[in-house]
Amino acid sequence: MKDHELQELLSRMTLEEKAGQLVQLDGACFGTRGITTGPQEALGITQETVDMAGSTLNVLGADTVRRIQENYLKRSRLGIPLLFMADIIYGYKTIFPIPLGLGCTWDPELIGRDYAFIGRESAADGAMVTFAPMLDLVRDARWGRCMESTGEDPLLNSRYGEAMVKGLQGDMVPGKNIASCIKHYAAYGAVEAGREYNTVDMSEMRLRQDYLPAYKAGVDAGCRMVMSSFNVLNGIPATANKHLMVDILRDEWGFDGTVITDFASIYELIMHGVAADEKEAALMAFRAQTDVDMQTGCYANNLADLVREGKIAEADLDRACMRVLKLKNELGLFEDPYYQADALKAQEIINDPAGKEAAVQTALEACVLLKNNGVLPLAKTGVRIALIGPYADTGDMLGLWAIHADRSHSVTLRQAFEQKLSPENFRCCTGCKTLDDPAELGDFGNIPVVTKNPDEETVRQWEKEAIEAAEWADVIVLAMGEHTLQTGEGGSRTDITLPAPQKELIRKLAAYHKPMVLVLFNGRPMALSDVEPYTDALLEAWFPGTYGALAVTDLLFGDANPSGRLSVSMPYTTGQVPVYYSHGRTGRPCAPGQRSRFTSRYLDAPNEPLYPFGYGLGYHKAVYGETKPDKTCMKSGETLTVSVSVRNDGDREGCETVQLYLHDCAAAVARPVKELKDFRRIVLKPGEEKTVQFTIDEEMLKYVHADCSYAAEAGTFEVMTGPDSERLSCAVFEYIQ
Ligand code: NOJ
């Protein structure tokens, strides 16, 4: 449709019809089950409201989409199609590693390609908009939604955000690309004490320095939608927060797309205690230019009246409605309301070997080798291997947000091991329960995961088999981790260690003094100091996706060389969190190993994490040279080149992620001890040496000042390069203005 046609359409709409475009309802309202991802309250809406609702969520499948759209259009006075949105977070049917794993690839280009595939696969089955990527920065590992984030660093998150948005949206071709809705704006990753849906209170300086950059990158990349977060930010819930939504998002960043709430978050303004009733909640959210109300009756039942009462200008209702109409128009829905959804085409794409290849490749890059005493890589012959643990033979390695996937299609670790080993050298068993009481974890979106433990006799039998396998084996590979429902939305924990039954089994098996390799499947940086000493090698696999087991096995057996690097710090203990590399300074810093009382430290744990941000091992041996700036002074308007050489002294090809950090030594504001400014992935053949050059420009020296201005200051800077955020060599330069 041409712009004037859209305007003409708008002019024919009643107030109720305009408000209707701003209402999103789930599948149950359209006679299908859909997937429920929030509390189900009675909405207090009429059939008329359903008939006028502008969009729905998490209803997919080409045939279902076609059927619902057809029925909907029959009842629509003006023939405005329904918009289908969905949570396609890191895969639709072909599931990629969880975003925390994607973060560990340090390979935004690859992730952009993956998201292009994800867009293609889901668009063919009727998806038009996805609630992804989630661009919340995470530093508190207690929060279950760490799994949905690419990590703790603003730069890294921004690069991924940009790549994901561009990958999903491509050229916005109907049936091939989908619109991206970035979320959860803003600072949802900083909920107090890591407790889900909790409040956030932080300085504007910190907000702008750390939390906003990734959302801004998503907006700059052209995302068509933004989702408001559940949390209160500095006293005002995000959904009604004019400073966030209007001053920053609309006025400063120039975003003119659609803002949608998170699930029922307008209604939650009442629960937060800032609105007396649904009508006031609707008014507050609308005034903050929150356009679409997900799954409540607040807008449907009140917006038209608020206009009639003069509390909302009709022009503002028109603007919000037009944003939705424009999106529908851009998606081509007025020409093809079915978005070319086609069950056969969808099936073809789902079965396309390119998807499988991409998912395996990404899982290879996402896994992080945390420890290796030389037991890895494993030999394929002449060694008896016992694969033990709750993740040894399950397709449930997809993580919580794989809500549209069929878990029975995943390759299990046992199946992948069987491709490498002859049967006489391989045994596999479950060994123990994942955790003591899965029933406590609640239900989520009806995803079929184990929520009941077997009887005690079965559990005893499992342990017996594990002990027999351990006695028989030359090497034990433990496949353990968190229960899927211990992570993701509503998955906050105060104890982020391995669940008790698994720790107990590790201790028992350690008595057999066999080399032990622990492969971890989990959705947050866990505190591993109580199990790490029992292991000879540790491979962090996260939830690696439909074909992740193939990647894990290739890495364990050395058919691929691990290259993943942590995008989050992994703590020693839960009590250390939030622990992150770009922390502030203190007036009484504690040098490692120092025990003086009057320094900033814990009595019972180190300050540093067990494994730092940026860290990861491989089977090659990288040797880093010194950090070499090409000059000692950088004048305003100039750039400075920093070189570092990296040599592979090992006997196999390996990939290194060379990292560049900066620190402003004396600034108007106490600056973080270091901040990642750039990185480069390089591949080195055995014996090969490469020199990596980074360019430092003024932009990299700028920071957010106390008055929220953004500028660089003259003075001394430390520049650091190395393989992770701790093993760095440092040089200094002066910046002169
Ligand atoms: C709530 C979650 O916070 C959000 O991430 C998701 O997109 C919506 N529900 C819709 O399912």
XYZ file of C-alpha atoms and ligand atoms in Angstrom:
748
model
C 0.000 0.000 0.000
C 1.125 3.535 -0.655
C 1.419 5.954 2.269
C -1.688 7.873 1.263
C -3.654 4.608 1.088
C -2.590 3.805 4.636
C -3.682 7.279 5.723
C -6.970 6.769 3.990
C -7.411 3.436 5.749
C -6.663 5.063 9.093
C -9.235 7.766 8.412
C -11.920 5.109 8.020
C -11.151 3.444 11.348
C -13.240 3.931 14.478
C -11.551 4.673 17.792
C -12.134 1.062 18.820
C -10.590 -0.237 15.622
C -7.538 1.949 16.096
C -7.158 0.782 19.683
C -7.627 -2.778 18.441
C -4.471 -2.570 16.363
C -2.658 -1.927 19.631
C -3.864 -5.134 21.238
C -2.034 -8.443 21.132
C -3.779 -11.630 22.210
C -2.581 -15.200 22.442
C -3.674 -18.217 20.435
C -6.433 -19.223 22.830
C -8.416 -16.174 21.667
C -8.202 -17.381 18.069
C -9.328 -20.906 18.738
C -5.920 -22.523 18.866
C -3.690 -23.512 21.762
C -0.534 -21.615 20.946
C 2.130 -21.636 23.620
C 1.544 -19.947 26.929
C 4.508 -17.992 28.238
C 2.922 -15.973 31.016
C 0.247 -16.032 33.692
C -3.213 -16.760 32.320
C -5.633 -14.249 33.786
C -9.153 -13.567 32.606
C -8.714 -10.619 30.263
C -12.204 -9.216 30.548
C -12.491 -8.700 26.809
C -15.320 -9.262 24.371
C -15.421 -11.215 21.124
C -15.511 -7.860 19.371
C -12.120 -7.029 20.888
C -10.719 -10.325 19.664
C -12.046 -9.616 16.188
C -10.274 -6.257 16.165
C -7.004 -7.292 17.845
C -4.023 -6.348 15.709
C -1.666 -9.192 16.535
C -1.177 -12.560 18.179
C 1.789 -14.346 19.728
C 3.367 -17.745 19.608
C 0.899 -19.261 17.180
C 2.896 -20.812 14.352
C 2.720 -23.465 11.671
C 1.914 -22.399 8.119
C -1.447 -24.152 8.020
C -2.548 -22.827 11.407
C -1.476 -19.315 10.490
C -3.375 -19.519 7.221
C -6.506 -20.855 8.896
C -6.524 -18.220 11.649
C -5.809 -15.410 9.209
C -8.560 -16.528 6.865
C -11.161 -16.676 9.669
C -9.946 -13.412 11.105
C -10.197 -11.562 7.802
C -13.748 -12.849 7.284
C -14.752 -10.990 10.430
C -12.657 -7.890 9.832
C -14.647 -4.866 8.647
C -11.667 -3.217 6.970
C -9.663 -6.311 6.046
C -6.577 -5.401 8.077
C -4.575 -8.613 8.517
C -3.518 -10.035 11.857
C 0.192 -9.861 12.665
C 1.838 -13.086 13.899
C 4.653 -12.605 16.378
C 6.566 -15.281 18.221
C 9.403 -16.104 20.560
C 11.977 -17.444 18.165
C 14.944 -16.745 20.313
C 17.816 -18.907 19.094
C 16.155 -21.164 16.584
C 12.723 -22.181 15.430
C 12.885 -25.932 14.730
C 16.634 -26.126 14.210
C 17.889 -24.966 17.576
C 21.248 -23.245 17.846
C 23.194 -22.917 21.107
C 21.573 -20.640 23.679
C 22.607 -16.978 23.316
C 25.097 -17.290 26.171
C 26.836 -19.901 24.036
C 26.513 -17.717 20.947
C 28.206 -15.004 22.983
C 31.173 -17.295 23.552
C 31.853 -17.643 19.822
C 33.141 -14.058 19.658
C 32.019 -14.375 16.062
C 29.170 -11.925 15.314
C 29.431 -12.564 11.580
C 28.676 -16.241 12.064
C 25.806 -15.412 14.387
C 24.369 -13.012 11.815
C 24.304 -15.871 9.297
C 22.603 -18.137 11.846
C 19.897 -15.563 12.499
C 19.315 -15.215 8.774
C 18.644 -18.966 8.703
C 16.411 -18.703 11.772
C 14.433 -15.972 10.021
C 14.070 -18.066 6.882
C 13.003 -21.206 8.719
C 10.373 -19.487 10.835
C 9.063 -17.103 8.159
C 8.249 -20.074 5.948
C 6.056 -21.385 8.769
C 4.183 -18.145 9.301
C 6.310 -16.027 11.663
C 6.348 -12.326 10.827
C 7.987 -10.779 13.871
C 10.197 -12.370 16.500
C 10.739 -11.200 20.060
C 14.487 -11.369 19.591
C 17.259 -10.639 20.141
C 17.273 -10.201 23.881
C 19.907 -7.534 24.425
C 19.996 -7.382 28.207
C 23.486 -7.218 29.637
C 23.924 -9.773 32.433
C 26.283 -9.760 35.374
C 24.311 -11.576 38.014
C 24.486 -15.298 37.438
C 21.616 -15.916 39.819
C 19.248 -14.572 37.169
C 17.855 -17.428 35.102
C 17.688 -15.345 31.955
C 21.473 -15.168 31.655
C 20.931 -17.931 29.110
C 19.160 -15.490 26.765
C 21.914 -12.912 26.831
C 25.188 -12.906 24.937
C 26.972 -11.872 28.114
C 28.407 -9.225 30.407
C 30.071 -6.842 28.000
C 28.490 -3.840 26.249
C 30.730 -3.955 23.177
C 30.340 -7.679 22.590
C 26.578 -7.555 23.169
C 26.260 -4.622 20.777
C 28.130 -6.426 18.007
C 25.909 -9.474 18.403
C 22.769 -7.346 18.637
C 23.548 -5.648 15.365
C 24.368 -8.931 13.631
C 21.232 -10.670 14.902
C 18.865 -7.866 13.926
C 20.382 -7.590 10.462
C 20.391 -11.370 10.034
C 16.719 -11.746 10.970
C 15.447 -8.815 8.953
C 17.638 -9.114 5.869
C 15.825 -7.141 3.174
C 12.463 -7.736 4.842
C 11.362 -10.081 2.078
C 7.954 -11.687 2.860
C 8.261 -15.365 3.681
C 12.042 -15.133 3.954
C 12.909 -12.551 6.602
C 11.195 -11.556 9.820
C 11.055 -8.291 11.715
C 13.065 -8.103 14.887
C 11.737 -6.914 18.237
C 14.668 -6.238 20.542
C 14.070 -6.631 24.263
C 13.772 -6.092 27.211
C 14.188 -2.343 27.220
C 15.752 -1.537 29.616
C 18.247 -2.910 32.104
C 16.172 -6.006 32.851
C 19.441 -7.926 33.305
C 20.179 -5.897 36.425
C 17.226 -7.012 38.559
C 18.156 -6.766 42.223
C 19.724 -9.899 43.669
C 19.171 -11.680 40.366
C 15.557 -12.323 41.302
C 13.211 -12.510 38.336
C 10.859 -9.561 37.714
C 12.572 -7.628 40.523
C 13.346 -3.936 40.568
C 16.361 -2.114 39.092
C 17.969 0.979 40.520
C 21.105 2.346 38.916
C 22.739 5.632 38.039
C 22.012 7.070 34.626
C 25.768 7.027 34.047
C 25.953 3.264 34.598
C 22.807 2.730 32.543
C 24.273 4.565 29.593
C 27.763 3.148 29.963
C 26.870 -0.525 30.256
C 23.214 -1.334 29.741
C 21.942 0.881 26.931
C 24.612 0.363 24.234
C 23.335 -3.028 23.048
C 19.722 -1.825 22.680
C 21.035 1.237 20.867
C 22.989 -1.038 18.526
C 19.773 -2.966 17.824
C 17.917 0.267 17.065
C 20.755 1.518 14.855
C 20.680 -1.806 13.011
C 17.066 -1.033 12.110
C 14.990 -3.284 14.390
C 11.312 -2.632 13.719
C 10.160 -3.166 17.290
C 11.262 -2.710 20.880
C 9.783 -4.541 23.870
C 9.538 -2.796 27.216
C 10.833 -4.721 30.191
C 8.934 -5.905 33.261
C 11.183 -4.115 35.715
C 10.956 -0.816 37.479
C 13.879 1.410 36.569
C 14.791 4.067 39.107
C 11.278 4.097 40.497
C 9.272 4.003 37.262
C 8.282 0.740 35.534
C 9.867 0.608 32.085
C 6.481 0.235 30.382
C 5.406 3.675 31.651
C 8.860 5.235 31.824
C 8.783 8.355 29.660
C 12.451 9.058 30.169
C 13.377 5.662 28.738
C 10.697 5.421 26.103
C 10.388 8.976 24.876
C 13.463 10.995 25.887
C 15.984 8.297 25.074
C 14.404 5.816 22.665
C 12.304 8.136 20.520
C 13.932 11.564 20.848
C 17.599 10.750 21.334
C 17.881 7.581 19.252
C 15.206 8.491 16.718
C 13.302 5.199 16.958
C 9.979 5.473 15.145
C 9.030 1.810 15.078
C 6.577 0.074 17.367
C 7.033 -0.437 21.091
C 5.285 -3.452 22.571
C 4.980 -4.321 26.251
C 6.225 -7.522 27.737
C 3.540 -10.030 28.706
C 0.840 -8.125 30.637
C 3.271 -5.469 31.811
C 0.671 -2.691 31.505
C -1.533 -4.529 33.957
C 1.535 -4.949 36.183
C 1.718 -1.161 36.604
C -1.064 -1.745 39.119
C 0.975 -4.428 40.870
C 3.989 -2.105 40.938
C 1.789 0.393 42.739
C 2.018 3.216 40.213
C -1.475 2.913 38.729
C -4.743 2.580 40.612
C -6.595 0.594 37.978
C -6.435 -0.664 34.404
C -7.568 2.631 32.968
C -4.849 4.590 34.706
C -2.326 1.917 33.743
C -3.377 2.220 30.098
C -3.044 5.998 30.222
C 0.423 5.871 31.782
C 1.769 3.312 29.324
C 0.245 5.080 26.345
C 1.668 8.424 27.386
C 5.100 6.806 27.426
C 4.454 5.898 23.763
C 4.171 2.202 24.483
C 2.163 1.251 21.425
C 1.044 -2.348 21.802
C -0.411 -4.055 24.859
C 0.555 -7.727 25.053
C -2.126 -9.936 26.536
C -4.227 -7.671 28.760
C -7.501 -5.851 28.328
C -6.027 -2.502 29.431
C -5.800 -0.874 25.994
C -8.752 -2.719 24.480
C -11.103 -1.625 27.229
C -9.844 1.891 27.862
C -8.032 3.655 25.033
C -11.105 4.716 23.077
C -12.754 6.102 26.221
C -9.563 7.930 27.164
C -9.660 9.650 23.789
C -13.339 10.501 24.189
C -12.583 11.939 27.630
C -9.843 14.097 26.143
C -7.064 12.440 28.182
C -5.412 11.105 25.065
C -5.252 13.103 21.847
C -6.704 11.223 18.890
C -3.610 12.234 16.938
C -1.511 10.218 19.414
C -3.751 7.200 18.994
C -3.403 7.638 15.223
C 0.380 7.752 15.513
C 0.530 4.519 17.503
C -1.973 2.789 15.218
C -0.083 3.977 12.142
C 3.126 2.449 13.468
C 1.436 -0.949 13.513
C -0.176 -0.442 10.116
C 3.143 0.600 8.632
C 4.810 -2.520 9.932
C 2.058 -4.693 8.447
C 2.429 -2.825 5.205
C 6.195 -3.219 5.166
C 5.736 -6.940 5.697
C 3.497 -6.948 2.633
C 0.465 -8.227 4.549
C -2.032 -6.097 2.663
C -0.921 -7.880 -0.508
C -0.376 -11.335 1.029
C -1.825 -11.684 4.543
C -0.309 -15.180 4.772
C 3.248 -13.905 4.401
C 3.860 -16.703 1.909
C 3.612 -19.237 4.743
C 3.875 -22.654 3.190
C 4.017 -25.906 5.132
C 5.946 -27.741 2.419
C 8.504 -24.989 2.006
C 8.879 -24.790 5.797
C 9.526 -28.519 5.967
C 12.135 -28.230 3.235
C 13.996 -25.508 5.086
C 13.765 -27.352 8.402
C 15.355 -30.362 6.703
C 17.889 -28.294 4.794
C 21.357 -29.685 5.595
C 22.623 -26.082 5.622
C 20.713 -25.497 8.854
C 22.247 -28.547 10.470
C 25.723 -27.573 9.302
C 25.312 -24.049 10.636
C 24.021 -25.304 13.988
C 26.954 -27.729 14.357
C 29.496 -25.090 13.331
C 28.133 -22.589 15.810
C 28.009 -25.142 18.614
C 31.672 -25.967 17.882
C 32.537 -22.304 18.377
C 30.242 -21.820 21.376
C 31.704 -24.522 23.641
C 34.470 -23.332 25.926
C 37.257 -25.603 27.114
C 37.847 -24.426 30.682
C 40.384 -26.970 31.878
C 42.503 -29.711 30.368
C 45.186 -31.651 32.219
C 46.030 -33.438 28.996
C 43.212 -35.991 29.049
C 41.628 -34.303 26.014
C 41.374 -34.942 23.170
C 40.145 -38.468 23.788
C 41.430 -41.370 21.731
C 38.878 -43.173 19.568
C 40.509 -46.569 19.874
C 42.195 -48.592 22.562
C 40.477 -46.717 25.390
C 37.334 -47.672 27.269
C 35.081 -44.690 27.740
C 32.118 -44.412 30.098
C 29.667 -41.625 29.368
C 27.707 -40.951 32.538
C 25.154 -38.405 33.646
C 21.659 -37.020 33.160
C 22.744 -35.414 29.866
C 24.349 -38.574 28.465
C 21.369 -39.663 26.415
C 18.744 -36.967 26.137
C 17.494 -34.706 23.389
C 16.732 -32.080 25.983
C 19.830 -29.997 25.355
C 17.969 -27.093 23.840
C 17.460 -24.763 26.772
C 14.200 -23.201 27.842
C 13.329 -20.888 24.979
C 13.296 -23.557 22.313
C 9.519 -23.566 22.661
C 8.693 -24.425 19.055
C 11.225 -27.244 18.720
C 10.620 -30.949 18.837
C 13.044 -32.300 21.424
C 12.786 -35.819 20.066
C 14.591 -34.633 16.896
C 17.816 -33.737 18.716
C 20.923 -35.839 18.420
C 21.878 -37.156 21.861
C 25.400 -37.373 23.189
C 25.207 -41.156 23.270
C 24.284 -41.237 19.573
C 27.172 -38.909 18.772
C 29.645 -41.006 20.816
C 28.481 -44.129 19.013
C 29.614 -42.550 15.745
C 33.153 -42.289 17.150
C 33.623 -45.442 19.198
C 33.224 -49.167 18.702
C 30.619 -50.704 21.039
C 33.165 -52.693 23.067
C 34.891 -49.474 24.088
C 31.784 -47.563 25.060
C 29.256 -47.599 27.871
C 26.596 -45.044 28.613
C 24.342 -44.548 31.620
C 22.297 -41.887 33.394
C 23.964 -42.287 36.797
C 21.772 -39.976 38.853
C 18.804 -37.661 38.960
C 19.324 -34.181 37.541
C 18.153 -32.675 40.797
C 16.235 -33.619 43.889
C 12.819 -32.256 43.060
C 12.071 -31.128 39.512
C 8.405 -30.703 40.416
C 9.345 -27.513 42.281
C 10.431 -25.840 39.062
C 6.930 -25.213 37.720
C 5.699 -25.402 34.174
C 6.824 -23.300 31.226
C 5.126 -22.912 27.883
C 4.210 -26.618 27.961
C 7.700 -27.654 26.857
C 8.090 -31.385 27.358
C 10.945 -31.756 29.830
C 11.276 -34.201 32.700
C 9.478 -32.806 35.701
C 9.228 -35.992 37.744
C 11.951 -38.173 39.199
C 11.780 -41.961 38.883
C 11.260 -44.140 41.952
C 14.112 -44.702 44.394
C 14.783 -48.228 43.135
C 15.450 -46.910 39.612
C 17.727 -44.235 41.020
C 19.698 -46.877 42.977
C 19.984 -48.943 39.817
C 21.278 -45.911 37.878
C 24.012 -45.370 40.455
C 24.992 -49.033 40.399
C 25.365 -48.940 36.610
C 27.460 -45.775 36.865
C 29.803 -47.334 39.400
C 30.200 -50.473 37.295
C 30.893 -48.337 34.223
C 33.446 -46.256 36.149
C 35.246 -49.414 37.352
C 35.319 -50.733 33.784
C 36.376 -47.500 32.071
C 39.763 -45.964 31.353
C 38.212 -42.508 31.109
C 34.950 -41.170 32.502
C 33.064 -38.484 30.626
C 30.419 -36.866 32.810
C 27.493 -35.177 31.049
C 25.919 -33.019 33.722
C 24.382 -29.641 34.342
C 21.313 -27.687 35.247
C 17.769 -28.804 34.654
C 16.294 -26.880 31.713
C 13.739 -25.298 34.017
C 16.413 -24.086 36.439
C 17.280 -21.451 33.870
C 15.385 -19.065 31.617
C 12.399 -16.945 32.593
C 11.438 -17.525 36.211
C 14.653 -19.515 36.776
C 16.467 -17.463 39.434
C 18.655 -19.433 41.859
C 20.521 -18.513 45.044
C 22.831 -21.497 44.673
C 24.387 -21.637 41.245
C 26.380 -24.807 41.758
C 25.712 -28.175 40.173
C 22.581 -29.774 41.686
C 23.259 -32.008 44.703
C 22.637 -35.506 43.229
C 25.136 -34.817 40.445
C 27.809 -33.508 42.816
C 27.325 -36.549 44.979
C 27.826 -38.879 42.027
C 30.997 -37.038 41.004
C 32.413 -37.531 44.503
C 31.555 -41.230 44.443
C 33.055 -41.793 41.002
C 36.215 -39.906 41.937
C 36.998 -42.775 44.302
C 37.873 -44.912 41.243
C 40.758 -42.597 40.309
C 39.998 -42.580 36.616
C 40.558 -39.465 34.528
C 37.309 -37.508 34.575
C 36.075 -35.107 31.938
C 33.095 -32.989 32.926
C 30.916 -31.676 30.100
C 28.477 -29.076 31.350
C 25.008 -28.304 30.002
C 23.675 -25.196 31.626
C 22.204 -21.760 31.129
C 24.231 -19.500 33.384
C 27.832 -19.130 34.489
C 27.855 -21.672 37.309
C 30.047 -21.689 40.412
C 32.229 -24.715 39.833
C 34.867 -24.551 42.552
C 33.381 -27.516 44.421
C 33.503 -29.897 41.446
C 36.430 -28.564 39.433
C 39.087 -30.240 41.659
C 37.656 -33.683 40.821
C 38.017 -33.149 37.099
C 40.864 -33.485 34.644
C 39.068 -31.541 31.972
C 36.051 -29.280 31.847
C 34.120 -28.437 28.719
C 31.373 -25.816 28.990
C 28.784 -26.803 26.366
C 25.906 -24.572 27.554
C 22.650 -25.837 26.031
C 24.158 -26.489 22.602
C 21.021 -27.108 20.516
C 19.528 -29.736 18.244
C 22.875 -30.874 16.843
C 25.054 -29.656 19.712
C 25.983 -33.207 20.747
C 27.793 -33.678 17.423
C 29.893 -30.593 18.095
C 30.643 -31.552 21.697
C 31.797 -34.983 20.573
C 33.976 -33.579 17.783
C 35.651 -31.344 20.351
C 36.128 -34.110 22.914
C 37.711 -36.430 20.364
C 39.828 -33.723 18.755
C 38.079 -33.714 15.390
C 37.718 -30.024 16.066
C 39.800 -27.710 18.208
C 37.930 -25.698 20.874
C 37.885 -21.975 20.166
C 35.099 -20.598 22.409
C 35.939 -17.800 24.848
C 33.796 -16.887 27.840
C 31.538 -13.892 27.339
C 30.783 -13.971 31.073
C 32.986 -14.420 34.133
C 32.517 -17.726 35.946
C 32.518 -17.263 39.723
C 34.071 -19.435 42.411
C 31.024 -19.153 44.596
C 27.522 -17.767 44.388
C 28.423 -15.160 47.015
C 30.806 -13.445 44.596
C 28.134 -12.443 42.123
C 27.892 -10.033 40.452
C 31.473 -10.652 39.386
C 32.584 -9.169 36.062
C 35.838 -8.082 34.496
C 35.090 -4.384 33.913
C 34.373 -3.651 37.551
C 35.157 -0.349 39.206
C 38.214 0.449 41.240
C 38.302 0.776 44.996
C 40.383 3.024 47.217
C 41.827 -0.072 48.857
C 42.451 -2.576 46.106
C 43.621 -6.032 47.055
C 46.524 -7.449 45.076
C 46.047 -11.175 44.319
C 47.270 -13.222 47.269
C 47.337 -10.265 49.656
C 45.694 -10.959 53.039
C 45.645 -7.544 54.720
C 42.460 -6.789 56.659
C 41.935 -3.300 55.297
C 41.663 -4.074 51.615
C 38.608 -4.683 49.478
C 38.294 -8.455 49.516
C 36.360 -11.464 50.768
C 37.674 -13.412 53.740
C 36.604 -16.705 52.250
C 36.962 -16.391 48.471
C 39.142 -14.605 45.954
C 37.913 -11.420 44.323
C 38.602 -12.809 40.874
C 36.321 -15.299 39.150
C 37.340 -18.932 38.737
C 37.444 -18.424 34.958
C 37.635 -14.874 33.635
C 35.801 -13.134 30.839
C 37.441 -13.828 27.492
C 39.011 -17.076 28.697
C 39.102 -20.408 26.883
C 41.598 -23.122 25.957
C 42.346 -25.046 22.781
C 44.508 -27.996 21.748
C 47.154 -25.737 20.225
C 49.591 -23.540 22.146
C 49.364 -19.817 21.601
C 52.151 -17.530 22.729
C 51.361 -13.827 22.861
C 53.952 -11.081 22.405
C 54.013 -7.688 24.084
C 51.483 -4.916 23.440
C 53.176 -2.442 21.113
C 51.626 0.973 20.442
C 53.165 2.731 17.433
C 53.614 5.962 19.389
C 53.542 7.219 22.926
C 51.297 10.207 22.250
C 47.991 10.359 20.428
C 46.738 13.812 19.592
C 43.093 14.709 19.230
C 41.905 13.713 15.748
C 44.668 11.106 15.350
C 44.592 7.357 15.637
C 47.096 5.029 17.238
C 47.995 1.538 16.073
C 48.585 -1.217 18.599
C 50.283 -4.421 17.482
C 50.596 -7.763 19.165
C 52.141 -10.911 17.761
C 50.694 -14.350 18.396
C 52.578 -17.556 17.644
C 51.270 -21.097 17.619
C 53.861 -23.284 19.319
C 51.563 -26.293 19.265
C 51.269 -29.058 16.708
C 47.800 -28.357 15.428
C 45.949 -25.487 13.846
C 44.099 -23.300 16.312
C 41.911 -20.243 16.532
C 42.750 -17.379 18.880
C 40.584 -14.424 19.865
C 43.005 -11.576 20.386
C 41.504 -9.018 22.749
C 42.138 -5.297 23.209
C 41.305 -3.460 26.432
C 41.717 0.159 27.506
C 41.851 1.943 30.828
C 41.729 5.684 31.427
C 44.192 6.105 34.331
C 43.001 9.366 35.884
C 39.626 10.634 34.715
C 36.908 12.918 36.032
C 34.916 9.798 36.865
C 36.323 6.613 38.447
C 36.587 4.387 35.388
C 36.389 0.573 35.166
C 39.729 -1.213 35.579
C 39.546 -2.163 31.901
C 37.047 -2.247 29.064
C 37.014 -4.376 25.940
C 37.433 -2.151 22.896
C 38.074 -4.573 20.058
C 38.895 -8.206 19.287
C 40.001 -10.271 16.346
C 39.684 -14.006 15.679
C 42.711 -15.439 13.898
C 43.601 -18.934 12.772
C 47.194 -20.083 13.222
C 48.797 -23.107 11.636
C 51.359 -25.017 13.725
C 54.476 -22.851 14.041
C 52.762 -19.864 12.431
C 53.050 -16.342 13.836
C 50.731 -13.452 13.028
C 50.751 -9.838 14.059
C 47.368 -8.369 14.866
C 46.925 -4.633 14.573
C 44.201 -2.661 16.294
C 43.399 0.961 15.575
C 42.561 3.134 18.546
C 40.567 6.237 17.732
C 39.108 8.985 19.898
C 35.708 7.337 19.965
C 37.230 4.459 21.953
C 38.528 6.870 24.592
C 35.163 8.485 25.212
C 33.024 7.620 28.185
C 29.822 8.699 29.904
C 30.499 11.488 32.391
C 28.576 12.245 35.564
C 26.355 14.708 33.678
C 25.767 12.004 31.025
C 27.813 13.830 28.402
C 29.998 11.571 26.286
C 33.557 12.726 25.758
C 37.216 11.771 25.983
C 39.619 13.437 28.405
C 43.267 14.176 27.934
C 45.638 12.056 30.007
C 47.343 8.691 30.340
C 45.717 5.518 29.020
C 46.715 1.910 29.520
C 46.300 -0.291 26.494
C 46.262 -4.046 27.021
C 46.195 -7.010 24.679
C 46.066 -10.727 25.320
C 44.087 -13.968 25.143
C 41.593 -13.085 27.913
C 40.710 -10.308 30.340
C 43.367 -11.351 32.868
C 46.430 -12.505 30.944
C 47.224 -9.149 29.407
C 50.363 -7.246 28.577
C 50.117 -3.533 29.101
C 51.573 -0.389 27.529
C 50.734 3.261 28.100
C 50.160 6.272 25.881
C 49.227 9.883 26.396
C 46.150 11.346 24.805
C 46.574 15.039 24.120
C 43.704 17.370 23.255
C 7.670 -12.823 28.581
C 9.133 -12.723 28.289
O 9.748 -11.883 29.242
C 9.481 -12.220 26.908
O 10.846 -12.390 26.703
C 8.669 -12.933 25.865
O 9.027 -12.479 24.600
C 7.200 -12.722 26.161
N 6.875 -13.265 27.458
C 6.292 -13.338 25.116
O 6.281 -14.712 25.253
